[in-house]
Short mmCIF file of N, CA and C in Angstrom, two decimals:
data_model
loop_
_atom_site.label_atom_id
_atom_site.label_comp_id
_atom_site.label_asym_id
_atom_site.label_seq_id
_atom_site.Cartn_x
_atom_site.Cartn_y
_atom_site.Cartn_z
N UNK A 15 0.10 12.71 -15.14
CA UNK A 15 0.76 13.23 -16.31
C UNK A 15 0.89 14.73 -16.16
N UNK A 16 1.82 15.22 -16.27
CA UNK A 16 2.56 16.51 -16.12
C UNK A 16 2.64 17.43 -18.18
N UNK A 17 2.14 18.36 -18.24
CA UNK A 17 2.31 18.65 -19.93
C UNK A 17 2.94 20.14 -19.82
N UNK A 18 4.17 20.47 -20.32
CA UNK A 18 4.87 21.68 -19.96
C UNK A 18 4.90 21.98 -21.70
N UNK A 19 4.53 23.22 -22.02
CA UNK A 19 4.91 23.90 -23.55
C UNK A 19 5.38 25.03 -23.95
N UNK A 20 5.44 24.94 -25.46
CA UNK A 20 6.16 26.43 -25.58
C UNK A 20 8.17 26.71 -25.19
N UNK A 21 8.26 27.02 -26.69
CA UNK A 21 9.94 26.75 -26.60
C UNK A 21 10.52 27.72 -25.32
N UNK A 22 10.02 28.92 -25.10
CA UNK A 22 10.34 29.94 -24.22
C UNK A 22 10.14 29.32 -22.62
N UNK A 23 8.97 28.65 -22.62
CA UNK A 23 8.92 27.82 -21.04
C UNK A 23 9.73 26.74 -21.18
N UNK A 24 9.92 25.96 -22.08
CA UNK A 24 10.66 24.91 -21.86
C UNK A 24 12.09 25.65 -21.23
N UNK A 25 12.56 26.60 -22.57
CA UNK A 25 14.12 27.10 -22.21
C UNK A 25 14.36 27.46 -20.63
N UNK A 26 13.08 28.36 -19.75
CA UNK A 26 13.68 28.87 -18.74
C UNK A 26 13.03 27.84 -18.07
N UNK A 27 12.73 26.43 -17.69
CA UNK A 27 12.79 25.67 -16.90
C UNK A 27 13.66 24.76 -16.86
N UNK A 28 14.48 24.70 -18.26
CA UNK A 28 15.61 24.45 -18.55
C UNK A 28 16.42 24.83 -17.68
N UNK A 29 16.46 26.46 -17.89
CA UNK A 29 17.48 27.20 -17.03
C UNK A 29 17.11 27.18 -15.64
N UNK A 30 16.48 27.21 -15.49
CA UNK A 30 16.15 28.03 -13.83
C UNK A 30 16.13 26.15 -12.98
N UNK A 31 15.41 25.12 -13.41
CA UNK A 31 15.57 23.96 -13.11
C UNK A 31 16.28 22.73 -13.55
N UNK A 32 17.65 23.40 -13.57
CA UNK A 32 18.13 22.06 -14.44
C UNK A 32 18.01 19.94 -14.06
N UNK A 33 18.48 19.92 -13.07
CA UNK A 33 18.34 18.51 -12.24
C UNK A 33 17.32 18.43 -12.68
N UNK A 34 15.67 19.08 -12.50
CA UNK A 34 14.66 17.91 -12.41
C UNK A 34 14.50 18.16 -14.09
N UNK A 35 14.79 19.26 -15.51
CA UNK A 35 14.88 18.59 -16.95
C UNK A 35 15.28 17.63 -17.08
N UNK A 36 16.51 17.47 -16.54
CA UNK A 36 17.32 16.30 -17.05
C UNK A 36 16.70 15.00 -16.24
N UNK A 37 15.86 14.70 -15.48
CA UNK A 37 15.46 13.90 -14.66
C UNK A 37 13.66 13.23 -15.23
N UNK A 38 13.40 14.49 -15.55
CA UNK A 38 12.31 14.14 -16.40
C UNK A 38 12.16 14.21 -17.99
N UNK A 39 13.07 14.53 -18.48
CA UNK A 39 12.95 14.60 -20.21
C UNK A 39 12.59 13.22 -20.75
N UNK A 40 12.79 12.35 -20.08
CA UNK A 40 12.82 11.19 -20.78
C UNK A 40 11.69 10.31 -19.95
N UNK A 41 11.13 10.59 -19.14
CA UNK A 41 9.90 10.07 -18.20
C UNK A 41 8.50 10.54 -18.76
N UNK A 42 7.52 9.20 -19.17
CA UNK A 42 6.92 9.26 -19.91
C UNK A 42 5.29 9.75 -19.28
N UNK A 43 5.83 10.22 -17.77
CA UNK A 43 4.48 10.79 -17.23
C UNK A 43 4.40 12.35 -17.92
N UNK A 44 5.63 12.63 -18.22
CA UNK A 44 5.60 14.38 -18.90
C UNK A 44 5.80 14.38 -19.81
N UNK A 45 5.16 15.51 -20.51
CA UNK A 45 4.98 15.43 -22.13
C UNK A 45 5.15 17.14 -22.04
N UNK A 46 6.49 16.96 -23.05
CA UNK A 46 6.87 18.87 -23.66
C UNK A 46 6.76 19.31 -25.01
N UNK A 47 5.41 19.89 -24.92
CA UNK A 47 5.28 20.54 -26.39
C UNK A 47 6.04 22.03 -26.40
N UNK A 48 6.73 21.97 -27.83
CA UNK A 48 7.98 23.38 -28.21
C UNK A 48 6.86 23.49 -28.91
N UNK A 49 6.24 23.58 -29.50
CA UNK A 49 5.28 24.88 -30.15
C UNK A 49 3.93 25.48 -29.36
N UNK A 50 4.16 26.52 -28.82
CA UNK A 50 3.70 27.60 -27.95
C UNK A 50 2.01 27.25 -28.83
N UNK A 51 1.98 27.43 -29.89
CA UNK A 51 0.30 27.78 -30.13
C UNK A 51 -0.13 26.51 -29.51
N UNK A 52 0.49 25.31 -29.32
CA UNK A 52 -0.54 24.13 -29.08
C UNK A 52 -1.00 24.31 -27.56
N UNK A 53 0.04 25.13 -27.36
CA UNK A 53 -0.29 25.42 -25.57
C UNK A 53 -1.96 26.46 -25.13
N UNK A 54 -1.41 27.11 -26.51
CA UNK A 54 -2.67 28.05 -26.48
C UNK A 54 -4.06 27.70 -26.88
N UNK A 55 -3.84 26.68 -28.04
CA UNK A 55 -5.01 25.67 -28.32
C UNK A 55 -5.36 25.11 -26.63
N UNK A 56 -4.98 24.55 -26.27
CA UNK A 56 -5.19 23.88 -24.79
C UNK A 56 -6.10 24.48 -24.13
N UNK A 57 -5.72 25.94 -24.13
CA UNK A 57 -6.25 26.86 -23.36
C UNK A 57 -7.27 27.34 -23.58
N UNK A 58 -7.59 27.72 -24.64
CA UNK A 58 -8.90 27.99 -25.38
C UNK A 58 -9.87 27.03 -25.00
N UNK A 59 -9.28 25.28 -25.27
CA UNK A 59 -10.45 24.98 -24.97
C UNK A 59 -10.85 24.59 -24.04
N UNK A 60 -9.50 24.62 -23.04
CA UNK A 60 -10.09 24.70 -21.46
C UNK A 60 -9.59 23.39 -20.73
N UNK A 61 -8.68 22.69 -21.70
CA UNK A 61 -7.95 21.59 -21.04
C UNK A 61 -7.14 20.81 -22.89
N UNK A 62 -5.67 20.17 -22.16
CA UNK A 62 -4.85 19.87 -23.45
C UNK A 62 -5.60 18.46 -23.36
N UNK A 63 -6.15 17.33 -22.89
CA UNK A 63 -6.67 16.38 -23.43
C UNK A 63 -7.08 16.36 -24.66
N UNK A 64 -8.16 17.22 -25.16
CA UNK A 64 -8.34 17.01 -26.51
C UNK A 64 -7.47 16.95 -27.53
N UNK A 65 -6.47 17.56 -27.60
CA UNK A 65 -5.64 17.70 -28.25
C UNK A 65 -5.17 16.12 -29.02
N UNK A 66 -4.86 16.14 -30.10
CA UNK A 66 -4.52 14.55 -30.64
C UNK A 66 -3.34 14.16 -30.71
N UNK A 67 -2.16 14.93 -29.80
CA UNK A 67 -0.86 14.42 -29.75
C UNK A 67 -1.34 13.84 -28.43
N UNK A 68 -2.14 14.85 -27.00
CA UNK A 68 -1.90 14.17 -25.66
C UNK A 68 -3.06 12.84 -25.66
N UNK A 69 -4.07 12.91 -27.22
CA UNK A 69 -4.38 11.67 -26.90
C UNK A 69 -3.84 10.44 -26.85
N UNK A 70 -3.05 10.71 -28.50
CA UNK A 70 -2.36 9.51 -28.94
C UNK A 70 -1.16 8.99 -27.73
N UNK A 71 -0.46 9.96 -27.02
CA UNK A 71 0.23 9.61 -25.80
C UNK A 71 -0.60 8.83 -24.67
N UNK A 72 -1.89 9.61 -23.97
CA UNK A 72 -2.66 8.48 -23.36
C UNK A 72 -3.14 7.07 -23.81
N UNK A 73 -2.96 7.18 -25.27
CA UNK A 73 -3.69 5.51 -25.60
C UNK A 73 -2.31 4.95 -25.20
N UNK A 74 -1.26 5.13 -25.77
CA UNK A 74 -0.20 4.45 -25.58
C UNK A 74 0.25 4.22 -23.99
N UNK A 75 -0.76 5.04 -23.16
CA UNK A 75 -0.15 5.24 -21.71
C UNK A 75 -0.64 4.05 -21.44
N UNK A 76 -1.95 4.12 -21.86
CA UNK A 76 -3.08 2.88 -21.39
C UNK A 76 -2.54 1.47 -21.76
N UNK A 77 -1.86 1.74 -23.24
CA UNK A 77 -1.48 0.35 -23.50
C UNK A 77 -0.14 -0.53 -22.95
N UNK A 78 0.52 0.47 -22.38
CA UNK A 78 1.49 0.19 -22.09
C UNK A 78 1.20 -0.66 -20.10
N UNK A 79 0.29 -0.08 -19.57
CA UNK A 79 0.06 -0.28 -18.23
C UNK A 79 -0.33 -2.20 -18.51
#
């Protein structure tokens, strides 16, 4: 699982990589958070797992396998 955030990183990987956005926007190994503080929450605590959006995405990862 790949987790890219923050509207400003999304935009210039947007720009600077277009083929693989459009290749992965919809592939459910990557997960793009647009609000920058959750990125920073992540960071603080030293990994985005905790977080309860990338959990609720792993249960569903799990359930889906």
């Amino acid at each position: 699982m790949k987790l890219y955030g923050g509207g400003d990183t999304l935009q210039e990987f947007k720009n600077l990589c277009p083929g693989l956005y459009v290749s992965v926007i919809d592939d459910s190994r990557y997960y793009f958070f647009t609000g920058g503080g959750t990125v920073l929450t992540a960071i603080e605590q030293g990994s985005p797992y905790g977080l309860k959006p990338v959990q609720i995405l792993m249960e569903r990862a799990g359930k889906a396998v």
